[in-house]
Coordinates of N, CA and C and ligand atoms in Angstrom, one line a residue:
X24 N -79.6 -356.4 50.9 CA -78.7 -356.0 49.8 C -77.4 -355.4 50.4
X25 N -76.6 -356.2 49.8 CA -75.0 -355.8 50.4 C -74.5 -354.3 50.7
X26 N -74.9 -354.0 48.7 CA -74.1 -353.0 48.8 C -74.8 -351.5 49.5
X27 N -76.1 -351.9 49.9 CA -76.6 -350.3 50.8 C -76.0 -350.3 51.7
X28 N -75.7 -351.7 52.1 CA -75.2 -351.3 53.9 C -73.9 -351.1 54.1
X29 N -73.2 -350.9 52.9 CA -71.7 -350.6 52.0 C -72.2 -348.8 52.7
X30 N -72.6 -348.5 51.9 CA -73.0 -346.9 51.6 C -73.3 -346.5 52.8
X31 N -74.0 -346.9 53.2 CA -74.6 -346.8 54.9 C -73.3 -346.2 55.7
X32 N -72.8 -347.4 55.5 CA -71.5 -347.5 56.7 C -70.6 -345.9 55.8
X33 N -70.5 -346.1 54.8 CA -69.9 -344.9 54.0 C -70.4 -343.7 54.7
X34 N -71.5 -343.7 54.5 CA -72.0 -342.3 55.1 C -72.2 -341.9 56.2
X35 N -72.2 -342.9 57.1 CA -72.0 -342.5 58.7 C -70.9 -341.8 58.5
X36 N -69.9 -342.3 57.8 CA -68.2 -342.1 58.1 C -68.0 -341.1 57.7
X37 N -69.0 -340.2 56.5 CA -68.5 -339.2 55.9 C -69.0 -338.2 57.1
X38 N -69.7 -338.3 57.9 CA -69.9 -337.3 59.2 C -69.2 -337.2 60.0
X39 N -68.4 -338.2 60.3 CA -66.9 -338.5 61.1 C -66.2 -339.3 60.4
X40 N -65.1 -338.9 59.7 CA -64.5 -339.5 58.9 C -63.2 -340.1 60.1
X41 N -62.7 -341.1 59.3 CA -61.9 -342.3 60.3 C -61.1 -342.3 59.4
X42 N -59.8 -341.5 60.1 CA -58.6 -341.9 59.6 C -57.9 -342.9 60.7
X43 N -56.7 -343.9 59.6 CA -56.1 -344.4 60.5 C -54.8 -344.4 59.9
X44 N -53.7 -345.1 60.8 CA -52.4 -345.9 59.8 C -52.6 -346.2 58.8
X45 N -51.9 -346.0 57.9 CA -51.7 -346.9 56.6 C -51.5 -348.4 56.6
X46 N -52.3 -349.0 56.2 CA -52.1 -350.0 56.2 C -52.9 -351.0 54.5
X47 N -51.3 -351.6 54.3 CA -51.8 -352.3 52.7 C -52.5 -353.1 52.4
X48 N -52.8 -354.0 53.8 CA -53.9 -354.5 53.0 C -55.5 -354.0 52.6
X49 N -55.6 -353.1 53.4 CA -56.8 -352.3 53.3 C -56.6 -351.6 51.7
X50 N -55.5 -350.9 51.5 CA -55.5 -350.1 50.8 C -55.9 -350.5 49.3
X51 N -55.7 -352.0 49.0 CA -55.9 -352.8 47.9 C -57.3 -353.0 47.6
X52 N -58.3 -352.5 48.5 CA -59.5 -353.2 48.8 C -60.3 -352.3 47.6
X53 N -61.0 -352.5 46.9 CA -61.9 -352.0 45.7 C -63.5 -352.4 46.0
X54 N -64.0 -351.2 46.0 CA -65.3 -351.5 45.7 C -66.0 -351.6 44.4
X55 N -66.7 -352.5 43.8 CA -67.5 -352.5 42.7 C -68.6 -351.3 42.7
X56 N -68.5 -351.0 42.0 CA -69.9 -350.0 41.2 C -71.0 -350.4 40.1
X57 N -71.8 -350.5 40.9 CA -73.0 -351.7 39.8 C -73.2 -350.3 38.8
X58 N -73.4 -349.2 39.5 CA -74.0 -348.2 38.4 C -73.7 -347.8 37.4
X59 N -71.7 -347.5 38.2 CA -70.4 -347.6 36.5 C -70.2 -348.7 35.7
X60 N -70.3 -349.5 36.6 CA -69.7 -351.0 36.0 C -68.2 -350.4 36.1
X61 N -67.8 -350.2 36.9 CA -66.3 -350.5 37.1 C -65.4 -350.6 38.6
X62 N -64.8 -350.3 38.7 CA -64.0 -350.7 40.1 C -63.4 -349.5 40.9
X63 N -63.7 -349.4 42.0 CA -63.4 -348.0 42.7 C -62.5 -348.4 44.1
X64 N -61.3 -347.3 44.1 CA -60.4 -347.6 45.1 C -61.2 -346.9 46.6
X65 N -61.6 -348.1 47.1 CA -62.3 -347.7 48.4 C -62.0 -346.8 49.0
X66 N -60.8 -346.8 49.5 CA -60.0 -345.6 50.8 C -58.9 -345.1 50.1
X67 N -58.8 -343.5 50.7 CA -58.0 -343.1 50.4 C -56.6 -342.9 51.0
X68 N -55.3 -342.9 50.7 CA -54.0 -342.8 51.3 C -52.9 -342.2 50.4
X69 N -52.1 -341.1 51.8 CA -51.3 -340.7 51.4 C -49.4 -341.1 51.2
X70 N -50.0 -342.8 52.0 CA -49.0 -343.9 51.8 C -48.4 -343.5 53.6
X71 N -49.1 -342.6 54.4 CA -48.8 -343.4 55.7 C -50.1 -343.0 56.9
X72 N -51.0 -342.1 56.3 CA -52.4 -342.4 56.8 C -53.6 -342.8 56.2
X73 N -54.8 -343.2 56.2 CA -55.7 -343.4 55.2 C -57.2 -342.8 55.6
X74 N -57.5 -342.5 54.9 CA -58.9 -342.1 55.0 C -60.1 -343.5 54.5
X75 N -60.9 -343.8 55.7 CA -61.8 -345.2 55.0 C -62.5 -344.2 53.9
X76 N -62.9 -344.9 53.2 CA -64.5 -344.9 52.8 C -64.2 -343.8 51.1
X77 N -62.7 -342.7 51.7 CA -63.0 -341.6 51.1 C -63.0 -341.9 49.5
X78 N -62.0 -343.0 49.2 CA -62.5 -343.3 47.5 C -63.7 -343.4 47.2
X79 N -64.4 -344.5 48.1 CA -66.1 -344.9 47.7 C -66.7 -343.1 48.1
X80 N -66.7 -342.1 48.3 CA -67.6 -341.6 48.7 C -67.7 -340.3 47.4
X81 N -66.0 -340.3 47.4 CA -65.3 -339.3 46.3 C -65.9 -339.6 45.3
X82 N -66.4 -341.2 44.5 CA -66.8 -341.9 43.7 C -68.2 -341.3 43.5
X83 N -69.0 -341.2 44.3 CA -70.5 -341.2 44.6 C -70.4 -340.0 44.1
X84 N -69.5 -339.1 44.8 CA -70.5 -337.7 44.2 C -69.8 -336.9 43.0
X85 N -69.4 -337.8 42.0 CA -68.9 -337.5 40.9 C -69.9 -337.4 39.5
X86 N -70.5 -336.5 38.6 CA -71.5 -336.3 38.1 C -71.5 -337.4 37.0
X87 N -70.3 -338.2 37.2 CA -70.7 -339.5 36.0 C -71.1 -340.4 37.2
X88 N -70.9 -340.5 37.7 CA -71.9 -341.6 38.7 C -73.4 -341.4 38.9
X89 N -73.8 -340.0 39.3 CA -74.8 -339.4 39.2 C -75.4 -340.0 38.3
X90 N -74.9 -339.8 36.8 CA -75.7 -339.5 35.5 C -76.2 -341.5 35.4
X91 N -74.6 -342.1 36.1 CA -75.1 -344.0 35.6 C -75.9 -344.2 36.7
X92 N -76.0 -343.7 37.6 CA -76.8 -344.3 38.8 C -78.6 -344.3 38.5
X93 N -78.5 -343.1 37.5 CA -80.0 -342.8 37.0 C -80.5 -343.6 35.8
X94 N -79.4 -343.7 35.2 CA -79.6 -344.6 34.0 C -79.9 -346.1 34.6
X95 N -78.8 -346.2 35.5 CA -78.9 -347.8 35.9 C -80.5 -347.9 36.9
X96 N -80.6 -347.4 37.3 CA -82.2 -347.3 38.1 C -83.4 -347.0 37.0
X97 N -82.9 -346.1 36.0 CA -84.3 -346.2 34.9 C -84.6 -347.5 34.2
X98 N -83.2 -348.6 34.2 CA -83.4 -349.8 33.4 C -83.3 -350.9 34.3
X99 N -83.6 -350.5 35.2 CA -83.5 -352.0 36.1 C -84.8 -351.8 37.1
X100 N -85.4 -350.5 37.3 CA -86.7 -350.2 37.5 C -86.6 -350.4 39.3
X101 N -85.6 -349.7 39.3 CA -85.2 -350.4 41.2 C -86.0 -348.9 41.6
X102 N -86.2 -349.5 43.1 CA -87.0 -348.7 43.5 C -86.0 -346.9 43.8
X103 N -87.1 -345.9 43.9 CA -86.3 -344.4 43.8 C -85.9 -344.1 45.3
X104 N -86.4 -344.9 46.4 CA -86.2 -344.7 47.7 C -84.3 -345.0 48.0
X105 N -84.1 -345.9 47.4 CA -83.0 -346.5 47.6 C -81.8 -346.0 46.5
X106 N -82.1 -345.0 45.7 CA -81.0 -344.5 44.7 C -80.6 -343.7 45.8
X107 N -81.1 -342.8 46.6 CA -80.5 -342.1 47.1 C -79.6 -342.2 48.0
X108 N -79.4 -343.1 48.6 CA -78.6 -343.8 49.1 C -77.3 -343.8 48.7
X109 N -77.6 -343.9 47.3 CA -76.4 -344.3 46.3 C -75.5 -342.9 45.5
X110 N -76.7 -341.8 46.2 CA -75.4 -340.9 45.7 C -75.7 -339.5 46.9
X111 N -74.2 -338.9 46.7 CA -73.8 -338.3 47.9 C -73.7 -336.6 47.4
X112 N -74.1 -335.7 48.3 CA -74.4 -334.6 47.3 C -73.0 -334.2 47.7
X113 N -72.1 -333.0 46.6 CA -71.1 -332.5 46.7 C -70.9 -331.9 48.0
X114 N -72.1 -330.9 48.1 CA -72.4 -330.6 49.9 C -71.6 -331.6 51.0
X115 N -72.4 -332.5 50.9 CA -72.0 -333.3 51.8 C -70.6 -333.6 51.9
X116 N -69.8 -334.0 51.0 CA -68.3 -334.6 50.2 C -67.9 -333.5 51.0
X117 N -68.1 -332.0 50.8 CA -66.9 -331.1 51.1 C -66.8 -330.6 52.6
X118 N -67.5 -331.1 53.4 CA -67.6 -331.1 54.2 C -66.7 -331.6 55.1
Ligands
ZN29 ZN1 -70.4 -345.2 40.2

């Protein structure tokens, strides 16, 4: 499954976060969110450095993600080992 190894790589990053140059093509890059069903700006930038991952991670530990991640796992009956994956505790974020 794609998108754990999405999250994966997210979460290593959020332990050492990787900033780099700005650069546009990256910055266009969106991640899907099966859980919201909507579209999330992957990295974050201040328009001359970027942070990877920090959109997708910002995303995750936001308590409407939370709440669809649970919904979306109660109705699709996916296994509970692997939700967590999918969401990032605030703890961690402020870090
Ligand atoms: Zn979401």
């Amino acid at each position: 499954m794609k998108t754990v190894s999405k999250v994966k790589e997210a979460r290593r990053l959020l332990k050492k976060p990787q900033v780099q140059k700005f650069d546009g093509s990256l910055h266009t890059q969106k991640f899907w969110c099966y859980c919201c069903g909507l579209e999330v700006e992957k990295h974050v930038t201040d328009g001359n450095m970027m942070v990877l991952f920090a959109g997708l991670i910002e995303h995750m530990a936001t308590p409407e993600h939370r709440k669809n991640t649970h919904t979306f796992w109660w109705q699709n009956k996916a296994e509970q080992k692997i939700k967590d994956k999918f969401l990032f505790s605030k703890e961690e974020v402020d870090r």
